[in-house]
Short mmCIF file of C-alpha atoms (C1' of nucleotides) in Angstrom, two decimals:
data_model
loop_
_atom_site.label_atom_id
_atom_site.label_comp_id
_atom_site.label_asym_id
_atom_site.label_seq_id
_atom_site.Cartn_x
_atom_site.Cartn_y
_atom_site.Cartn_z
CA MET A 18 -31.27 38.76 -8.97
CA THR A 19 -29.78 37.28 -5.77
CA PRO A 20 -29.74 40.62 -3.91
CA ALA A 21 -33.36 41.18 -5.06
CA GLU A 22 -34.25 37.95 -3.40
CA ALA A 23 -32.58 38.92 -0.25
CA ILE A 24 -34.19 42.29 -0.17
CA LYS A 25 -37.67 40.82 -0.95
CA ALA A 26 -39.92 40.11 2.05
CA LYS A 27 -40.14 36.57 3.45
CA PRO A 28 -43.46 35.34 1.87
CA PRO A 29 -42.28 33.69 -1.36
CA THR A 30 -44.34 34.79 -4.43
CA PRO A 31 -46.18 32.09 -6.28
CA ARG A 32 -43.67 32.62 -9.10
CA GLU A 33 -40.77 32.07 -6.72
CA ARG A 34 -42.50 28.79 -5.49
CA ALA A 35 -43.01 27.57 -8.88
CA ARG A 36 -39.47 28.39 -9.75
CA ALA A 37 -38.16 26.51 -6.80
CA GLN A 38 -40.47 23.63 -7.68
CA THR A 39 -39.15 23.42 -11.19
CA ILE A 40 -35.47 23.48 -10.02
CA ALA A 41 -36.33 20.71 -7.64
CA ASP A 42 -37.88 18.74 -10.37
CA ILE A 43 -34.71 19.21 -12.49
CA ILE A 44 -32.58 17.94 -9.70
CA ARG A 45 -34.90 14.90 -9.24
CA LEU A 46 -34.74 14.12 -12.92
CA GLY A 47 -31.04 14.68 -12.91
CA ARG A 48 -30.54 12.22 -10.14
CA GLU A 49 -32.52 9.73 -12.18
CA HIS A 50 -30.42 10.22 -15.18
CA LEU A 51 -27.29 10.09 -13.17
CA ALA A 52 -28.39 6.69 -11.63
CA LEU A 53 -29.34 5.39 -15.01
CA HIS A 54 -26.64 6.56 -17.27
CA GLY A 55 -23.86 7.91 -15.18
CA ALA A 56 -22.27 11.23 -14.47
CA ALA A 57 -20.54 12.09 -17.72
CA ALA A 58 -23.59 11.00 -19.72
CA LEU A 59 -25.72 13.53 -17.83
CA SER A 60 -27.66 15.50 -20.64
CA LEU A 61 -29.48 18.64 -20.01
CA ARG A 62 -31.61 17.87 -23.22
CA ALA A 63 -32.74 14.56 -21.70
CA VAL A 64 -33.68 16.17 -18.57
CA ALA A 65 -35.65 18.65 -20.66
CA ARG A 66 -37.35 15.98 -22.46
CA ASP A 67 -38.32 14.21 -19.24
CA LEU A 68 -39.57 17.47 -17.88
CA GLY A 69 -41.76 17.97 -20.96
CA VAL A 70 -40.12 21.10 -21.99
CA VAL A 71 -37.84 22.24 -24.95
CA SER A 72 -34.06 21.99 -24.04
CA SER A 73 -33.36 25.76 -24.04
CA ALA A 74 -36.07 26.24 -21.28
CA VAL A 75 -34.04 24.57 -18.62
CA TYR A 76 -31.30 27.12 -19.01
CA ARG A 77 -33.79 29.50 -17.37
CA TYR A 78 -33.28 27.51 -14.16
CA VAL A 79 -29.98 26.04 -14.41
CA GLU A 80 -26.94 28.07 -15.88
CA ASN A 81 -25.42 25.21 -17.76
CA ARG A 82 -24.44 21.44 -17.35
CA ASP A 83 -21.92 22.13 -14.72
CA GLU A 84 -24.41 24.11 -12.52
CA LEU A 85 -26.54 20.97 -12.64
CA LEU A 86 -23.63 18.79 -11.67
CA THR A 87 -22.84 21.13 -8.83
CA LEU A 88 -26.41 20.85 -7.64
CA LEU A 89 -26.33 17.01 -7.77
CA LEU A 90 -22.89 17.16 -5.98
CA ILE A 91 -24.41 19.14 -3.15
CA ASP A 92 -27.54 17.13 -3.11
CA GLY A 93 -25.52 13.92 -2.80
CA TYR A 94 -23.17 15.11 -0.08
CA ASN A 95 -26.19 16.15 2.06
CA GLU A 96 -27.93 12.90 1.48
CA LEU A 97 -24.92 11.04 2.48
CA GLY A 98 -24.33 13.18 5.43
CA ASP A 99 -27.79 12.85 6.64
CA GLN A 100 -27.66 9.02 6.38
CA VAL A 101 -24.51 8.97 8.31
CA ASP A 102 -25.84 11.38 11.00
CA THR A 103 -29.00 9.39 11.67
CA ALA A 104 -26.98 6.19 11.80
CA VAL A 105 -24.48 7.41 14.16
CA ASP A 106 -27.15 9.22 16.22
CA ALA A 107 -28.91 5.86 16.72
CA VAL A 108 -25.93 4.53 18.60
CA PRO A 109 -25.65 5.11 22.35
CA GLU A 110 -23.54 8.35 23.02
CA ASP A 111 -20.72 6.56 24.77
CA ASP A 112 -20.60 3.62 22.37
CA PHE A 113 -17.55 4.93 20.21
CA PRO A 114 -16.75 1.81 18.45
CA GLY A 115 -20.38 1.30 17.66
CA GLN A 116 -20.58 4.73 16.32
CA PHE A 117 -17.52 4.11 14.11
CA LYS A 118 -18.95 0.98 12.72
CA ALA A 119 -22.22 2.75 12.18
CA LEU A 120 -20.49 5.32 10.19
CA GLY A 121 -18.93 2.79 7.90
CA VAL A 122 -21.80 0.69 7.40
CA ALA A 123 -23.98 3.74 6.47
CA VAL A 124 -21.46 5.09 4.04
CA ARG A 125 -21.33 1.72 2.35
CA ALA A 126 -25.20 1.21 2.30
CA TRP A 127 -25.69 4.55 0.72
CA ALA A 128 -22.92 3.94 -1.80
CA LEU A 129 -24.38 0.63 -2.83
CA ARG A 130 -27.70 2.23 -3.06
CA GLU A 131 -26.69 5.19 -5.17
CA PRO A 132 -23.61 4.21 -6.94
CA ALA A 133 -23.94 6.82 -9.51
CA SER A 134 -24.01 9.59 -6.81
CA TYR A 135 -21.25 7.96 -4.92
CA SER A 136 -19.19 7.87 -8.20
CA LEU A 137 -19.90 11.53 -8.76
CA LEU A 138 -18.74 12.48 -5.28
CA PHE A 139 -15.78 10.14 -4.71
CA GLY A 140 -14.86 8.73 -8.18
CA SER A 141 -12.70 10.16 -10.92
CA PRO A 142 -13.46 13.89 -11.52
CA VAL A 143 -15.77 14.66 -14.33
CA PRO A 144 -13.47 15.87 -17.17
CA GLY A 145 -13.73 19.73 -17.67
CA TYR A 146 -15.74 20.17 -14.50
CA GLN A 147 -14.24 21.67 -11.36
CA ALA A 148 -16.35 21.76 -8.21
CA PRO A 149 -16.79 25.22 -6.78
CA GLY A 150 -15.17 24.88 -3.37
CA GLU A 151 -17.15 27.68 -1.78
CA ARG A 152 -20.39 25.70 -2.43
CA THR A 153 -19.34 22.21 -1.89
CA THR A 154 -16.70 22.25 0.88
CA VAL A 155 -19.17 22.31 3.71
CA PRO A 156 -21.54 19.54 2.63
CA GLY A 157 -18.43 17.56 1.33
CA THR A 158 -16.84 17.52 4.71
CA ARG A 159 -19.72 16.40 6.87
CA VAL A 160 -18.73 12.74 7.03
CA ILE A 161 -15.01 13.24 7.86
CA PHE A 162 -15.99 15.87 10.42
CA ARG A 163 -18.45 13.45 11.97
CA LEU A 164 -15.59 10.72 12.00
CA VAL A 165 -13.01 12.88 13.51
CA GLY A 166 -15.76 13.89 16.04
CA ILE A 167 -16.17 10.40 17.04
CA PHE A 168 -12.50 9.76 17.49
CA ASP A 169 -12.02 13.04 19.57
CA ALA A 170 -14.95 12.46 21.77
CA ALA A 171 -13.58 8.80 22.35
CA TYR A 172 -10.34 10.31 23.20
CA ARG A 173 -11.61 12.93 25.59
CA ALA A 174 -13.72 10.12 27.28
CA GLY A 175 -10.50 8.09 27.74
CA ALA A 176 -12.02 5.31 25.39
CA LEU A 177 -9.28 5.65 22.77
CA ASP A 178 -6.17 3.66 23.02
CA ALA A 179 -3.75 6.35 22.19
CA HIS A 180 -0.46 4.45 22.29
CA VAL A 181 -1.13 2.21 19.34
CA SER A 182 0.62 -1.08 18.99
CA PRO A 183 3.54 -0.56 16.57
CA ALA A 184 4.83 2.83 17.43
CA VAL A 185 5.42 4.16 13.95
CA VAL A 186 7.32 7.48 14.09
CA ILE A 187 5.47 10.54 12.70
CA PRO A 188 7.88 12.87 10.62
CA PRO A 189 7.76 16.44 11.53
CA ALA A 190 6.36 17.74 8.35
CA LEU A 191 3.41 15.30 8.72
CA ALA A 192 3.13 16.40 12.49
CA GLU A 193 2.87 19.93 11.36
CA ASP A 194 -0.10 19.23 9.14
CA LEU A 195 -1.73 17.26 12.06
CA ALA A 196 -1.09 20.06 14.29
CA ALA A 197 -3.03 22.52 12.01
CA ILE A 198 -5.84 20.17 11.70
CA ARG A 199 -5.90 19.90 15.50
CA SER A 200 -6.10 23.45 15.99
CA GLU A 201 -8.55 24.03 13.17
CA MET A 202 -10.95 21.43 14.31
CA ASN A 203 -10.57 21.95 17.96
CA LEU A 204 -9.21 18.58 18.59
CA ALA A 205 -7.41 16.92 21.42
CA ALA A 206 -6.14 13.65 20.23
CA PRO A 207 -2.47 13.13 19.73
CA ASP A 208 -0.65 12.83 16.24
CA ALA A 209 -0.52 9.01 16.19
CA SER A 210 -4.24 8.81 16.79
CA LEU A 211 -5.18 11.55 14.22
CA ALA A 212 -2.81 9.87 11.70
CA ARG A 213 -4.60 6.64 12.33
CA GLY A 214 -7.89 8.33 11.92
CA VAL A 215 -6.89 9.49 8.51
CA LEU A 216 -5.96 6.02 7.52
CA ALA A 217 -9.32 4.73 8.73
CA TRP A 218 -11.07 7.49 6.61
CA THR A 219 -9.22 6.60 3.45
CA SER A 220 -9.40 2.86 4.12
CA VAL A 221 -13.25 2.84 4.53
CA PHE A 222 -13.78 4.71 1.34
CA GLY A 223 -11.15 2.62 -0.38
CA ALA A 224 -13.09 -0.58 0.48
CA VAL A 225 -16.40 1.06 -0.54
CA SER A 226 -14.85 2.28 -3.68
CA PHE A 227 -13.58 -1.10 -4.71
CA GLU A 228 -17.06 -2.53 -4.20
CA VAL A 229 -18.88 0.17 -6.11
CA PHE A 230 -16.40 0.58 -8.94
CA GLY A 231 -16.39 -3.19 -9.38
CA GLN A 232 -12.63 -3.76 -8.76
CA TYR A 233 -13.29 -7.01 -6.91
CA GLY A 234 -14.01 -9.46 -9.58
CA LEU A 235 -17.57 -10.52 -10.36
CA ASP A 236 -17.58 -13.45 -7.99
CA THR A 237 -14.37 -13.27 -6.01
CA PHE A 238 -16.22 -12.29 -2.93
CA LYS A 239 -19.85 -13.41 -2.38
CA ALA A 240 -19.77 -12.46 1.40
CA ARG A 241 -19.29 -8.71 0.80
CA ASP A 242 -21.24 -7.74 3.85
CA GLN A 243 -19.12 -9.75 6.03
CA LEU A 244 -15.87 -8.70 4.44
CA PHE A 245 -16.64 -5.04 4.93
CA GLU A 246 -17.60 -5.68 8.54
CA HIS A 247 -14.43 -7.52 9.07
CA GLN A 248 -12.52 -4.71 7.70
CA LEU A 249 -14.28 -2.28 9.77
CA GLY A 250 -13.52 -4.45 12.74
CA VAL A 251 -9.77 -4.45 12.02
CA LEU A 252 -9.73 -0.89 11.53
CA GLN A 253 -11.33 -0.27 14.87
CA GLY A 254 -8.33 -2.06 16.36
CA VAL A 255 -5.85 0.02 14.24
CA VAL A 256 -7.39 3.21 15.28
CA GLY A 257 -7.50 2.37 18.90
CA LEU A 258 -11.16 1.86 19.41
CA GLN A 259 -11.84 -1.42 21.12
CA GLY A 260 -8.41 -2.67 20.67
CA MET B 19 -9.83 -11.97 -41.43
CA THR B 20 -8.45 -13.35 -38.29
CA PRO B 21 -8.17 -16.75 -39.58
CA ALA B 22 -6.27 -15.46 -42.56
CA GLU B 23 -3.85 -13.91 -40.11
CA ALA B 24 -3.48 -17.12 -38.31
CA ILE B 25 -2.68 -19.02 -41.41
CA LYS B 26 -0.22 -16.54 -42.52
CA ALA B 27 3.47 -17.38 -41.89
CA LYS B 28 5.35 -15.67 -38.95
CA PRO B 29 7.21 -12.92 -40.65
CA PRO B 30 4.76 -9.98 -40.53
CA THR B 31 4.08 -8.25 -43.91
CA PRO B 32 5.10 -4.57 -44.26
CA ARG B 33 1.31 -3.84 -44.30
CA GLU B 34 0.81 -5.58 -41.01
CA ARG B 35 3.72 -3.71 -39.73
CA ALA B 36 2.28 -0.37 -40.79
CA ARG B 37 -0.96 -1.28 -39.38
CA ALA B 38 0.52 -2.14 -36.12
CA GLN B 39 2.49 1.23 -36.07
CA THR B 40 -0.63 3.08 -36.68
CA ILE B 41 -2.54 1.37 -34.01
CA ALA B 42 0.36 2.16 -31.66
CA ASP B 43 0.05 5.81 -32.70
CA ILE B 44 -3.49 5.85 -31.99
CA ILE B 45 -3.01 4.48 -28.53
CA ARG B 46 -0.23 6.96 -27.91
CA LEU B 47 -2.24 9.95 -29.12
CA GLY B 48 -5.21 8.53 -27.05
CA ARG B 49 -3.14 8.44 -23.96
CA GLU B 50 -2.21 12.13 -24.55
CA HIS B 51 -5.77 13.11 -24.86
CA LEU B 52 -6.69 10.98 -21.95
CA ALA B 53 -4.07 12.83 -19.81
CA LEU B 54 -5.09 16.14 -21.10
CA HIS B 55 -8.78 16.10 -21.10
CA GLY B 56 -9.71 13.04 -19.18
CA ALA B 57 -11.50 9.73 -20.06
CA ALA B 58 -14.97 10.64 -20.89
CA ALA B 59 -13.77 13.46 -23.11
CA LEU B 60 -11.75 11.10 -25.23
CA SER B 61 -12.81 11.81 -28.80
CA LEU B 62 -11.86 9.70 -31.73
CA ARG B 63 -12.31 12.68 -33.97
CA ALA B 64 -9.72 14.60 -32.01
CA VAL B 65 -7.28 11.62 -32.07
CA ALA B 66 -7.97 11.48 -35.84
CA ARG B 67 -7.09 15.12 -36.26
CA ASP B 68 -3.88 14.70 -34.42
CA LEU B 69 -3.12 11.67 -36.44
CA GLY B 70 -3.63 13.95 -39.66
CA VAL B 71 -6.32 11.82 -40.92
CA VAL B 72 -10.14 12.10 -41.40
CA SER B 73 -12.19 10.74 -38.64
CA SER B 74 -13.68 7.88 -40.46
CA ALA B 75 -10.17 6.51 -41.18
CA VAL B 76 -9.45 5.47 -37.59
CA TYR B 77 -12.32 3.20 -37.74
CA ARG B 78 -10.31 1.04 -39.87
CA TYR B 79 -7.98 0.40 -36.98
CA VAL B 80 -10.13 0.81 -33.99
CA GLU B 81 -13.70 -0.63 -33.99
CA ASN B 82 -15.15 2.17 -31.95
CA ARG B 83 -14.65 4.49 -28.93
CA ASP B 84 -15.08 1.77 -26.48
CA GLU B 85 -12.34 -0.36 -28.11
CA LEU B 86 -9.97 2.59 -27.88
CA LEU B 87 -10.80 2.70 -24.06
CA THR B 88 -10.08 -0.90 -23.84
CA LEU B 89 -6.79 -0.61 -25.42
CA LEU B 90 -5.94 2.27 -23.21
CA LEU B 91 -7.09 0.26 -20.19
CA ILE B 92 -4.90 -2.70 -20.96
CA ASP B 93 -2.02 -0.29 -21.77
CA GLY B 94 -2.42 1.47 -18.38
CA TYR B 95 -2.64 -1.91 -16.47
CA ASN B 96 0.44 -3.22 -18.15
CA GLU B 97 2.44 -0.03 -17.45
CA LEU B 98 1.34 0.10 -13.88
CA GLY B 99 2.06 -3.74 -13.45
CA ASP B 100 5.57 -3.16 -15.02
CA GLN B 101 6.23 -0.15 -12.58
CA VAL B 102 5.29 -2.31 -9.70
CA ASP B 103 7.41 -5.32 -10.75
CA THR B 104 10.49 -3.51 -11.36
CA ALA B 105 10.16 -1.55 -8.06
CA VAL B 106 9.48 -4.87 -6.04
CA ASP B 107 12.20 -6.71 -7.83
CA ALA B 108 14.64 -4.04 -6.83
CA VAL B 109 14.25 -5.18 -3.17
CA PRO B 110 16.05 -8.02 -1.71
CA GLU B 111 14.23 -11.30 -2.02
CA ASP B 112 13.86 -11.84 1.67
CA ASP B 113 12.86 -8.38 2.62
CA PHE B 114 9.11 -8.76 2.63
CA PRO B 115 8.22 -5.54 4.38
CA GLY B 116 10.49 -3.67 1.89
CA GLN B 117 8.77 -5.29 -1.00
CA PHE B 118 5.29 -4.50 0.38
CA LYS B 119 6.50 -0.72 0.94
CA ALA B 120 7.92 -0.59 -2.63
CA LEU B 121 4.78 -1.85 -4.09
CA GLY B 122 2.71 0.80 -2.48
CA VAL B 123 5.14 3.58 -3.34
CA ALA B 124 5.14 2.48 -6.84
CA VAL B 125 1.45 2.35 -7.18
CA ARG B 126 1.19 5.88 -5.69
CA ALA B 127 4.12 7.28 -7.89
CA TRP B 128 2.59 5.94 -11.13
CA ALA B 129 -0.81 7.15 -10.16
CA LEU B 130 0.43 10.61 -9.49
CA ARG B 131 2.25 10.66 -12.72
CA GLU B 132 -0.56 9.52 -14.77
CA PRO B 133 -3.74 10.55 -12.85
CA ALA B 134 -5.91 10.27 -16.07
CA SER B 135 -4.90 6.57 -16.61
CA TYR B 136 -5.28 5.86 -12.92
CA SER B 137 -8.75 7.36 -13.01
CA LEU B 138 -9.70 5.23 -16.06
CA LEU B 139 -8.48 1.99 -14.18
CA PHE B 140 -9.62 2.64 -10.57
CA GLY B 141 -12.12 5.48 -10.75
CA SER B 142 -15.69 5.65 -11.65
CA PRO B 143 -16.55 3.44 -14.52
CA VAL B 144 -17.03 5.26 -17.81
CA PRO B 145 -20.81 5.44 -18.50
CA GLY B 146 -22.01 3.02 -21.09
CA TYR B 147 -18.52 1.34 -21.21
CA GLN B 148 -18.22 -2.07 -19.80
CA ALA B 149 -14.57 -3.65 -19.93
CA PRO B 150 -14.38 -6.90 -21.58
CA GLY B 151 -13.23 -9.08 -18.91
CA GLU B 152 -11.47 -11.62 -21.20
CA ARG B 153 -8.97 -9.06 -22.28
CA THR B 154 -8.53 -7.05 -19.11
CA THR B 155 -8.72 -9.46 -16.34
CA VAL B 156 -5.17 -10.71 -16.73
CA PRO B 157 -3.30 -7.34 -16.79
CA GLY B 158 -5.89 -5.88 -14.26
CA THR B 159 -4.94 -8.36 -11.74
CA ARG B 160 -1.18 -8.12 -11.86
CA VAL B 161 -0.83 -5.81 -8.86
CA ILE B 162 -3.08 -7.68 -6.53
CA PHE B 163 -1.31 -11.01 -7.63
CA ARG B 164 2.05 -9.45 -6.91
CA LEU B 165 0.85 -8.31 -3.45
CA VAL B 166 -0.55 -11.52 -2.43
CA GLY B 167 2.62 -13.10 -3.77
CA ILE B 168 4.60 -11.00 -1.32
CA PHE B 169 2.39 -11.99 1.53
CA ASP B 170 2.45 -15.72 0.85
CA ALA B 171 6.05 -15.73 0.37
CA ALA B 172 6.58 -14.01 3.66
CA TYR B 173 4.18 -16.44 5.23
CA ARG B 174 5.96 -19.54 3.74
CA ALA B 175 9.30 -18.06 5.04
CA GLY B 176 8.01 -17.66 8.50
CA ALA B 177 8.17 -13.74 8.30
CA LEU B 178 4.49 -13.13 8.61
CA ASP B 179 2.95 -12.49 11.99
CA ALA B 180 -0.08 -14.81 11.59
CA HIS B 181 -1.82 -14.41 14.82
CA VAL B 182 -2.53 -10.77 14.36
CA SER B 183 -3.10 -8.55 17.36
CA PRO B 184 -6.86 -8.23 17.95
CA ALA B 185 -8.30 -11.59 16.88
CA VAL B 186 -11.36 -10.47 14.90
CA VAL B 187 -13.44 -13.48 14.09
CA ILE B 188 -13.94 -14.38 10.51
CA PRO B 189 -17.54 -15.47 9.69
CA PRO B 190 -17.93 -18.77 7.74
CA ALA B 191 -19.33 -17.22 4.55
CA LEU B 192 -16.16 -15.07 4.29
CA ALA B 193 -13.94 -17.97 5.16
CA GLU B 194 -15.53 -19.69 2.17
CA ASP B 195 -14.54 -16.97 -0.19
CA LEU B 196 -10.97 -16.86 1.24
CA ALA B 197 -10.62 -20.66 0.87
CA ALA B 198 -11.67 -20.44 -2.74
CA ILE B 199 -9.09 -17.58 -3.24
CA ARG B 200 -6.50 -19.78 -1.36
CA SER B 201 -7.09 -22.74 -3.61
CA GLU B 202 -7.30 -20.83 -6.77
CA MET B 203 -4.02 -18.78 -6.17
CA ASN B 204 -2.25 -21.69 -4.49
CA LEU B 205 -1.70 -19.92 -1.22
CA ALA B 206 -0.78 -21.13 2.15
CA ALA B 207 -1.46 -18.13 4.52
CA PRO B 208 -4.47 -18.57 6.86
CA ASP B 209 -7.76 -16.64 6.80
CA ALA B 210 -6.90 -13.85 9.01
CA SER B 211 -3.83 -12.97 7.09
CA LEU B 212 -5.64 -13.18 3.79
CA ALA B 213 -8.31 -11.02 4.97
CA ARG B 214 -5.92 -8.48 6.24
CA GLY B 215 -4.20 -8.59 2.99
CA VAL B 216 -7.37 -7.64 1.26
CA LEU B 217 -7.65 -4.71 3.57
CA ALA B 218 -4.22 -3.58 2.87
CA TRP B 219 -4.85 -3.88 -0.80
CA THR B 220 -8.19 -1.60 -0.64
CA SER B 221 -6.43 0.72 1.88
CA VAL B 222 -3.48 1.41 -0.52
CA PHE B 223 -5.78 2.27 -3.21
CA GLY B 224 -8.13 4.10 -1.15
CA ALA B 225 -5.17 6.42 -0.07
CA VAL B 226 -4.02 6.80 -3.61
CA SER B 227 -7.43 7.43 -4.85
CA PHE B 228 -8.02 10.26 -2.29
CA GLU B 229 -4.95 11.88 -3.37
CA VAL B 230 -5.49 11.62 -7.16
CA PHE B 231 -9.14 12.42 -7.02
CA GLY B 232 -8.58 15.47 -4.71
CA GLN B 233 -10.58 14.25 -1.83
CA TYR B 234 -8.07 15.74 0.67
CA GLY B 235 -8.67 19.60 0.59
CA LEU B 236 -6.21 21.63 -1.46
CA ASP B 237 -3.86 22.24 1.42
CA THR B 238 -4.96 20.09 4.27
CA PHE B 239 -2.08 17.86 3.82
CA LYS B 240 1.20 19.40 2.53
CA ALA B 241 3.42 16.39 3.50
CA ARG B 242 1.59 13.91 1.41
CA ASP B 243 4.74 11.77 0.86
CA GLN B 244 5.21 11.33 4.57
CA LEU B 245 1.39 10.79 5.04
CA PHE B 246 1.37 7.99 2.60
CA GLU B 247 4.61 6.33 3.97
CA HIS B 248 3.21 6.45 7.47
CA GLN B 249 -0.08 4.85 6.22
CA LEU B 250 1.95 2.06 4.58
CA GLY B 251 3.99 1.74 7.83
CA VAL B 252 0.79 1.18 9.77
CA LEU B 253 -0.60 -1.16 7.12
CA GLN B 254 2.61 -3.24 7.50
CA GLY B 255 1.77 -3.61 11.18
CA VAL B 256 -1.93 -4.38 10.48
CA VAL B 257 -0.92 -7.18 7.88
CA GLY B 258 1.63 -8.82 10.02
CA LEU B 259 4.72 -7.69 8.33
CA GLN B 260 7.33 -6.21 10.64
CA GLY B 261 4.81 -5.92 13.58
"C1'" DC C 3 -54.74 48.96 -17.91
"C1'" DA C 4 -50.18 49.13 -19.19
"C1'" DA C 5 -45.45 48.36 -18.13
"C1'" DA C 6 -42.03 45.17 -16.65
"C1'" DG C 7 -40.48 40.92 -15.76
"C1'" DT C 8 -40.55 35.99 -16.82
"C1'" DC C 9 -40.94 31.95 -19.55
"C1'" DA C 10 -41.00 28.49 -23.33
"C1'" DA C 11 -40.29 27.58 -28.16
"C1'" DG C 12 -37.61 27.15 -32.05
"C1'" DA C 13 -33.77 28.11 -35.00
"C1'" DG C 14 -28.94 27.69 -35.44
"C1'" DC C 15 -23.90 26.74 -34.34
"C1'" DA C 16 -20.19 23.78 -33.34
"C1'" DA C 17 -18.85 19.55 -31.65
"C1'" DT C 18 -19.45 14.29 -31.06
"C1'" DG C 19 -19.91 8.86 -32.65
"C1'" DC C 20 -20.60 6.23 -36.26
"C1'" DT C 21 -21.93 4.41 -41.09
"C1'" DC C 22 -21.87 4.63 -45.85
"C1'" DT C 23 -20.03 5.12 -50.44
"C1'" DC C 24 -16.39 6.13 -53.53
"C1'" DA C 25 -11.83 6.68 -55.17
"C1'" DT C 26 -6.93 5.49 -54.32
"C1'" DT C 27 -3.21 3.14 -52.87
"C1'" DT C 28 -0.91 -1.18 -52.05
"C1'" DG C 29 0.42 -5.94 -52.14
"C1'" DT C 30 -0.06 -10.30 -54.25
"C1'" DT C 31 -0.80 -13.37 -58.02
"C1'" DG C 32 -1.48 -15.10 -62.71
"C1'" DC D 7 4.73 -7.11 -65.77
"C1'" DA D 8 0.01 -6.43 -65.69
"C1'" DA D 9 -4.32 -7.33 -63.41
"C1'" DC D 10 -6.91 -8.15 -59.68
"C1'" DA D 11 -8.26 -7.98 -54.76
"C1'" DA D 12 -7.62 -6.13 -50.43
"C1'" DA D 13 -6.70 -2.50 -47.59
"C1'" DT D 14 -6.94 2.31 -47.02
"C1'" DG D 15 -8.34 7.15 -46.78
"C1'" DA D 16 -11.70 10.96 -47.96
"C1'" DG D 17 -16.06 12.81 -47.81
"C1'" DA D 18 -20.85 13.21 -46.94
"C1'" DG D 19 -24.34 12.32 -43.95
"C1'" DC D 20 -27.44 11.21 -39.55
"C1'" DA D 21 -28.43 11.58 -34.95
"C1'" DT D 22 -26.88 13.35 -30.78
"C1'" DT D 23 -24.96 16.81 -27.49
"C1'" DG D 24 -24.24 21.78 -25.09
"C1'" DC D 25 -25.43 26.27 -25.62
"C1'" DT D 26 -26.90 30.93 -27.62
"C1'" DC D 27 -30.17 34.06 -29.56
"C1'" DT D 28 -34.39 35.86 -31.01
"C1'" DT D 29 -39.36 35.80 -30.98
"C1'" DG D 30 -43.62 35.64 -28.98
"C1'" DA D 31 -46.74 34.67 -25.18
"C1'" DC D 32 -47.84 34.91 -20.37
"C1'" DT D 33 -47.78 36.69 -15.47
"C1'" DT D 34 -47.10 39.89 -12.00
"C1'" DT D 35 -47.02 44.42 -10.62
"C1'" DG D 36 -47.37 49.50 -10.24
#
DNA sequence: CAAAGTCAAGAGCAATGCTCTCATTTGTTG
DNA sequence: CAACAAATGAGAGCATTGCTCTTGACTTTG
């Protein structure tokens, strides 16, 4: 089937158009169910009902439940990636601290707007489901690529405080991992900066996850916007941006 | 029923003992299933099978699936709390940085040993399940209570660097939240320290979650122990312990 | 126009959570 | 010690899920 599509000429037949539209509808309905009832409660039968079709019919378009999960996963990664990209692009090219903050704020805003999708992407793995790396790796790494892009651009522009305050030593094994990352991603920043970039990455998502997953009590923090912005501010200092 | 138990004298009748034993067995089997198949796949029927009993029989002991989830939740919180307590208690009373590091290492070690339980406690909420706050709040706050305990003890002992490096301002609304926490938990540390304590808290769990939930690629980081210890070291500096 | 390809419907299987009824076991009490 | 009541387990049953298979109809294409 897939080779047939590849061979076929560019103009999509009406049938192909209809098929693509149906799949898009399934994804849309899947997202609604995801938002309403959560990832593990996502039911192909319910989607079929909403689509006005009998359950077995959706199997013509989606191989099984895991396939739908994968589609939603990719959809979510790309939506988050788009949000982050536009937010960061709106900041002046040389304002690296601003870009960092914009990235963090964008991640949090999207997560709070789409908690179920965020849970699917960054929460506990859905039992019995293993994401197919060959399809999810690229969209799944957009945010971290963008983040290290900001760091590295700042470093190359001399805007990154490379010798960070308490000089914590980096053991050789960790340095090896960092070196591999540096060469694979074509980076210039030194080990200490890279390591702190990783910390910023995990910390941002840790803070967002706490909020989305309800780890803060119900009313321990009322000023959550300010709390998060404050945390971003501290992380800026940790990472060497605007120290 | 419950009032009858309350009236009853202290010595538990053999029936009560048997009942307690059966519930303990159910929790044990539930944990096994949790570890093997994940939270959302936890099935009362499967537990019943393993217990050698028909499915409806377990409803005599556990009200429903959510109740079992609650029991496992409390069980997990307490096990994690115990691990953290013993790890921190093993450090000299005046070695606050050591206590902080011991807490972080204990959390991570338990999470990696019991990934399914960790997911249940700190991952995406199970769809349709709402933890009953009146039963889970106390065990669920043991770690954070211990963490702020370390901070505050360090502060009172003069071992906490209170004027942290980049003086990020704390907006009034956030200061209000922090003041409420300070009075509720009987703390002495100033706003900046408390806020950084919160950051350390979320960052530690963010780092652990990334590892447990497989957000790092499969082989991006081989030296994960060193990475985590390094992150703890940086966080020590951020928080004002051994800066 | 007819063949080939595509699609929806429906039945059906193995699970699940949960409820109900009924019989049996168990502990207490007259 | 016997009778009674409470606790327990078994089994049937209902609605739900994911998924497969067959059948009939429809659309596109040669």
